[in-house]
Coordinates of N, CA and C in Angstrom, one line a residue:
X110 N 0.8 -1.2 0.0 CA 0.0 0.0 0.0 C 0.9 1.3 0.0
X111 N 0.2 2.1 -0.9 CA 1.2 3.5 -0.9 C 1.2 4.5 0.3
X112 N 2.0 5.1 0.6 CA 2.0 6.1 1.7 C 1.5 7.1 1.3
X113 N 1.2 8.0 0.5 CA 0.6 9.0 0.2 C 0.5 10.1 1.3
X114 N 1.1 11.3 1.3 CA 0.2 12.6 1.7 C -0.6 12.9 0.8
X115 N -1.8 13.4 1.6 CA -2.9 14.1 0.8 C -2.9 15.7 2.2
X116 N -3.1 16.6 1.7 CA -3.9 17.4 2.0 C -5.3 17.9 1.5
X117 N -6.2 18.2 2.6 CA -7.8 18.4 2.3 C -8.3 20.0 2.9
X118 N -8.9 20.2 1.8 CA -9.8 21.9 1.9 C -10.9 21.8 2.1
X119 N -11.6 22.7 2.8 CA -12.9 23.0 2.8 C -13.4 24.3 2.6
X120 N -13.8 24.5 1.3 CA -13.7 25.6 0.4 C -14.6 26.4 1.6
X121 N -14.6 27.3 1.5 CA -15.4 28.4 2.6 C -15.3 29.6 1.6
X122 N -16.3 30.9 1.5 CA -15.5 31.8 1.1 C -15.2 33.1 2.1
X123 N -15.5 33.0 3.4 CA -14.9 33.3 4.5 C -13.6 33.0 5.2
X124 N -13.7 31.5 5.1 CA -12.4 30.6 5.4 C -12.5 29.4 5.2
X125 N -11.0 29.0 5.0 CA -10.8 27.8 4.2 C -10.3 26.5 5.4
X126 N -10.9 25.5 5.2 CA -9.9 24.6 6.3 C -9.0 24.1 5.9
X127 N -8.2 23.6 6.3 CA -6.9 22.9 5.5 C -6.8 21.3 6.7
X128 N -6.8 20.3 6.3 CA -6.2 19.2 6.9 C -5.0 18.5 6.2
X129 N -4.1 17.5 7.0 CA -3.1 17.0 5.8 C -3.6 15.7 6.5
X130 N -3.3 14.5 5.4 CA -3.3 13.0 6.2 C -2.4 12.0 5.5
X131 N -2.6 11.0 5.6 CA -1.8 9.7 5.3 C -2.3 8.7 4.6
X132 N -2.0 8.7 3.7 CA -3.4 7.5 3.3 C -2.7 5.8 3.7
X133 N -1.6 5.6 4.4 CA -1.2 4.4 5.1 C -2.2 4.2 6.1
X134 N -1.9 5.4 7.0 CA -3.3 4.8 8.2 C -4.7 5.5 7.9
X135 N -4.7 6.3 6.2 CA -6.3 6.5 6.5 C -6.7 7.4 7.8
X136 N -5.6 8.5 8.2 CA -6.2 9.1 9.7 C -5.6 10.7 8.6
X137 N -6.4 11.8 9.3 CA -5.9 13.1 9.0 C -6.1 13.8 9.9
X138 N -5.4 15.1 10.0 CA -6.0 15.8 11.2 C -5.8 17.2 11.0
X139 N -6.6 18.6 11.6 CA -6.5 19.5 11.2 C -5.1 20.1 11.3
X140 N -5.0 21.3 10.5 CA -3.9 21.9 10.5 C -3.8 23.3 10.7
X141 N -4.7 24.4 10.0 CA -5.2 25.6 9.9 C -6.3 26.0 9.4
X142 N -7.0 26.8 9.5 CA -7.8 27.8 8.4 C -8.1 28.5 7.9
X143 N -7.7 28.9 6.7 CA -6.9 30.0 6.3 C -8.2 31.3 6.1
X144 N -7.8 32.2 6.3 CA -9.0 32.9 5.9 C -9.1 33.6 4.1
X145 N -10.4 33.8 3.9 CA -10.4 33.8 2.4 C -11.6 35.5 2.6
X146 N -11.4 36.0 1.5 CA -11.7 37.1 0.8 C -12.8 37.2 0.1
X147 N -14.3 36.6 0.2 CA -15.1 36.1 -0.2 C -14.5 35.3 -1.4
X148 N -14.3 34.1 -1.0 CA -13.8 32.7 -1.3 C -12.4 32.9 -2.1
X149 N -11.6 34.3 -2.3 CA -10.4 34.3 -2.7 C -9.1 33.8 -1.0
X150 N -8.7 32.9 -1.3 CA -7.5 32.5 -0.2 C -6.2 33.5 -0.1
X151 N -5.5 33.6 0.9 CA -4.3 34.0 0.9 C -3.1 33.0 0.1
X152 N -3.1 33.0 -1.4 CA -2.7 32.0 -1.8 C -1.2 31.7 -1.5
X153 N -0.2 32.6 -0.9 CA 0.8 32.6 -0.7 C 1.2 31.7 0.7
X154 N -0.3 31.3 1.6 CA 0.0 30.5 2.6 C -0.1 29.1 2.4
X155 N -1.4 29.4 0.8 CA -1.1 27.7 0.1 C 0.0 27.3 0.0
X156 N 0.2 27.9 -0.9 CA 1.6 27.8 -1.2 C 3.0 27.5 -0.2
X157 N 2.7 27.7 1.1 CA 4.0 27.7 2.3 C 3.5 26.3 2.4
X158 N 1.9 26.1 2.3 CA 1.4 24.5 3.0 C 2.1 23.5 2.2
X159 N 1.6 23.9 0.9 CA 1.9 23.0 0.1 C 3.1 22.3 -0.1
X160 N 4.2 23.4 -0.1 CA 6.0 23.5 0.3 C 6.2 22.2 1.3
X161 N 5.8 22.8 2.3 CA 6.2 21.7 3.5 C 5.7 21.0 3.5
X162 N 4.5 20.1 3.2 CA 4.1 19.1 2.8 C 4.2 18.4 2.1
X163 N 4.2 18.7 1.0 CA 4.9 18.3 -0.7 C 3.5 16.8 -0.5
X164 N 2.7 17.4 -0.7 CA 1.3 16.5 -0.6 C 1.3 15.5 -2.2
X165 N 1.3 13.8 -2.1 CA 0.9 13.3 -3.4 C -0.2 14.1 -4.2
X166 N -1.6 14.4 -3.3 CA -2.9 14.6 -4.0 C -3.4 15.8 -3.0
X167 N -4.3 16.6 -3.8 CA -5.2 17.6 -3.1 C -6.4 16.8 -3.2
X168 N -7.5 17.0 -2.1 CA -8.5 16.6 -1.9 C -9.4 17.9 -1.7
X169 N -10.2 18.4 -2.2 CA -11.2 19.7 -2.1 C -12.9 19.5 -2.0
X170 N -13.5 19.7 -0.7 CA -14.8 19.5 -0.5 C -15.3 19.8 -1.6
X171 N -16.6 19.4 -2.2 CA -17.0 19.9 -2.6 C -18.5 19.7 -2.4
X172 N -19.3 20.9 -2.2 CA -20.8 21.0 -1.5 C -21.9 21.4 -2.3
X173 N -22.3 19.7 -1.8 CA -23.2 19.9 -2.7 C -25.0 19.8 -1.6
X174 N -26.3 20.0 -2.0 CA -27.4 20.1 -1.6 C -27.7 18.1 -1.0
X175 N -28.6 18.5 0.1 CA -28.1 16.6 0.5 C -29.0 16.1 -0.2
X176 N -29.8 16.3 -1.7 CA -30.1 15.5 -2.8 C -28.9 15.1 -4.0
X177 N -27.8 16.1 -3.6 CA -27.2 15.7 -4.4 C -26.6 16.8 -6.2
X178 N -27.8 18.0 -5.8 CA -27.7 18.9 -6.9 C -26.7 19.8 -6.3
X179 N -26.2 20.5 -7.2 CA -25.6 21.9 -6.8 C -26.1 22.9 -6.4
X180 N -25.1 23.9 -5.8 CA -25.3 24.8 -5.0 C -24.5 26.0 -5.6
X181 N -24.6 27.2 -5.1 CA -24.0 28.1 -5.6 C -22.4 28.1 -5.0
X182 N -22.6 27.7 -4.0 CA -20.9 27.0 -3.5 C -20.1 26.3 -4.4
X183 N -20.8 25.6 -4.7 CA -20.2 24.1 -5.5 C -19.0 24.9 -6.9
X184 N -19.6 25.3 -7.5 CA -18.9 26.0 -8.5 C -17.7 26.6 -8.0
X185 N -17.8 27.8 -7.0 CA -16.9 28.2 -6.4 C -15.6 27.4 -5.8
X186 N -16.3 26.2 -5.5 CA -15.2 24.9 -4.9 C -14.6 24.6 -5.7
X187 N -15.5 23.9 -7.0 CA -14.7 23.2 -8.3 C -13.7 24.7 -9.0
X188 N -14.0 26.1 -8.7 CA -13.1 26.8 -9.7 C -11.7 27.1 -8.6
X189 N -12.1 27.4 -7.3 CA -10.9 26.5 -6.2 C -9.7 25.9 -6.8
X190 N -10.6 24.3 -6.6 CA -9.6 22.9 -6.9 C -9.2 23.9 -8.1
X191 N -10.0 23.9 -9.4 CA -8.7 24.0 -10.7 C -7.9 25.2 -10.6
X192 N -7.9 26.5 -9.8 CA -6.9 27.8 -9.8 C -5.9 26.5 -8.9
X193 N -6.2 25.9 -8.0 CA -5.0 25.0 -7.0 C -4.4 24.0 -8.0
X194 N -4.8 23.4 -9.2 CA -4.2 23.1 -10.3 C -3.5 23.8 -11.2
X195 N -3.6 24.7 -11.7 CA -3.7 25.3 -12.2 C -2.1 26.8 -11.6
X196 N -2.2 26.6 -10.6 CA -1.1 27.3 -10.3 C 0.3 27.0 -9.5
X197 N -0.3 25.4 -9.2 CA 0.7 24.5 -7.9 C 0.8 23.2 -9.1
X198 N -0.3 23.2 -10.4 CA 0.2 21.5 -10.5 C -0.2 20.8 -9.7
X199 N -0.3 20.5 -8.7 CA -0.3 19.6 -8.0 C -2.0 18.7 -8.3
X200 N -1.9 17.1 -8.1 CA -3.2 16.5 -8.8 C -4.3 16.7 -7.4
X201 N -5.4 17.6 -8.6 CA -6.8 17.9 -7.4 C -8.0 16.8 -7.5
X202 N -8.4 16.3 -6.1 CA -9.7 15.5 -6.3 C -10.6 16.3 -5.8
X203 N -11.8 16.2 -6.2 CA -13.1 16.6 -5.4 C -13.7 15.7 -4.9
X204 N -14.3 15.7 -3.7 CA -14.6 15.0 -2.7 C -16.0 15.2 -2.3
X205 N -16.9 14.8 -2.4 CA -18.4 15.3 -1.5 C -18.3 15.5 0.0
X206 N -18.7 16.6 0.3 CA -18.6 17.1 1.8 C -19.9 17.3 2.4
X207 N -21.0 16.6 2.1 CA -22.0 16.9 2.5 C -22.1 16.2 4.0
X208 N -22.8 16.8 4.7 CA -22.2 16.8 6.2 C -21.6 17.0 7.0
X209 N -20.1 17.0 5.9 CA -19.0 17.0 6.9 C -18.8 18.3 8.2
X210 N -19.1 19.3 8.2 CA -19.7 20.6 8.9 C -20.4 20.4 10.3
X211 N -21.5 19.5 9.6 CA -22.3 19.0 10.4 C -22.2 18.0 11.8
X212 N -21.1 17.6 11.3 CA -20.3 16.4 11.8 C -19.2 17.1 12.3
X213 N -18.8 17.9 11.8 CA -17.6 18.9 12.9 C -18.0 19.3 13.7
X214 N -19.2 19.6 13.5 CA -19.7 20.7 14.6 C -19.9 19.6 16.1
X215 N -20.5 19.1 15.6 CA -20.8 17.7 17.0 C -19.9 17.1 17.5
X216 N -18.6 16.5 16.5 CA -17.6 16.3 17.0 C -17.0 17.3 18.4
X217 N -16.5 18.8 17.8 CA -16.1 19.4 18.6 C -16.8 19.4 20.0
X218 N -18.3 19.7 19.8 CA -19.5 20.2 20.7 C -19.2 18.5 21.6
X219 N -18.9 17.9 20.9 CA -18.4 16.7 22.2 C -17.6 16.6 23.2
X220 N -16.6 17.3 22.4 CA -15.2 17.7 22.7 C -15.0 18.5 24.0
X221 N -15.8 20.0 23.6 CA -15.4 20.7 24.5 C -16.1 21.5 24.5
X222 N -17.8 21.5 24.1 CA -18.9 22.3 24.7 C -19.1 23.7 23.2
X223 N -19.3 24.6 23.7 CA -19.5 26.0 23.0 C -18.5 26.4 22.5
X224 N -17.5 26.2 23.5 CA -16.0 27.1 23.7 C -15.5 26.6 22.8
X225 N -15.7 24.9 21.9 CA -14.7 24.9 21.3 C -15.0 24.7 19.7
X226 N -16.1 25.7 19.8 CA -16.9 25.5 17.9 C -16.3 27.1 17.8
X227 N -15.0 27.0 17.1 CA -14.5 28.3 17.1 C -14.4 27.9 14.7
X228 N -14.9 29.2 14.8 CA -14.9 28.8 13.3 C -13.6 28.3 12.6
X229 N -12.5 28.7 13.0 CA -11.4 28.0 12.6 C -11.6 26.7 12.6
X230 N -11.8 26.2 14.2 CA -12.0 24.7 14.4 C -12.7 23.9 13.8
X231 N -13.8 24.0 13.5 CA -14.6 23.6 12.8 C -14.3 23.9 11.3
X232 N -14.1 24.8 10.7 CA -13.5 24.4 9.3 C -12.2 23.4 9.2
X233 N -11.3 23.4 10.1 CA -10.4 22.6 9.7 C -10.8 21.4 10.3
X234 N -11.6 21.1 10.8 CA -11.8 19.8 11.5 C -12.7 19.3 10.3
X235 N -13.5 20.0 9.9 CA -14.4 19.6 8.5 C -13.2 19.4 7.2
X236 N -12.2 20.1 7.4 CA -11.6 19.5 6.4 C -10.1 18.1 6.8
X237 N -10.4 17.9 8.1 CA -10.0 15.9 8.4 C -10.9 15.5 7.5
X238 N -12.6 15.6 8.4 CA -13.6 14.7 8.1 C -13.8 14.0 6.3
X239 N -13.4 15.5 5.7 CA -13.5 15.1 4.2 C -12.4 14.5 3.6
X240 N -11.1 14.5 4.2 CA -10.1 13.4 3.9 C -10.2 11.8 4.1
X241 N -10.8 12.4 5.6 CA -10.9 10.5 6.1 C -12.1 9.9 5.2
X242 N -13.0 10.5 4.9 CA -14.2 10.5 4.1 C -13.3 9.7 2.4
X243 N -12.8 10.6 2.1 CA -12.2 10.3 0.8 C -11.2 8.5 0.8
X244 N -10.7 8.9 2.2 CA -9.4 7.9 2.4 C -10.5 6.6 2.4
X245 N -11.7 6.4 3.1 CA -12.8 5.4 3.4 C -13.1 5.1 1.7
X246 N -13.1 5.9 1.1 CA -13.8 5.7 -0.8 C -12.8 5.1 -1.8
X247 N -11.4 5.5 -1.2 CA -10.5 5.1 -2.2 C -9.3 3.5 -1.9

């Protein structure tokens, strides 16, 4: 089995989560989250992530409605992943993240109550969930 880094996004256009993981043990965990400019990123911090990581694959939520249609997000995500192609090279997957949010949120709220659904946390905790999500599919 390959070791692979992957790093995972959770497109926001507020803020972005960032997770890296492993695909040996299939575990990821948060890292930051970066903030964005109505959905433009600080791409120069991608870019520091990306550096020190030197990730096999990008993995990028992408959100869709829980029937399965798009959303006005969705586009925004997929045009995301391809500028993160598109300027790094590096190979982009899209990932369905429906839930994953939802599932941060409770995670945390397990965790450590109120105090600890701090929007950072929760975006980048939402972007493990959609790695380990991806790592479960592939």
């Amino acid at each position: 089995m390959s070791t692979m880094t992957l790093l995972s996004f959770d497109f926001g256009t507020k803020s972005i989560g960032v997770a890296v993981g492993q695909q040996l043990t299939g575990t990821a965990r948060p890292l930051t989250a970066i903030k964005a400019n109505d959905g433009i990123p600080d791409w120069n911090t991608i870019e520091r992530l990306l550096k020190e990581w030197q990730p096999d694959r990008v993995v990028v939520g992408l959100p869709l409605n829980m029937d399965g249609t798009e959303q006005p997000l969705t586009a925004r995500a997929r045009k995301f992943a391809n500028r993160l192609h598109g300027r790094f090279g590096v190979q982009v997957e899209l990932h369905d993240e429906r839930l994953s949010t939802v599932e941060a949120r409770a995670d945390l709220f397990a965790r450590g109550g109120f105090r600890a659904l701090t929007k950072g946390s929760v975006d980048s905790l939402s972007a493990v969930i959609i790695l380990e999500s991806w790592f479960e599919n592939h």
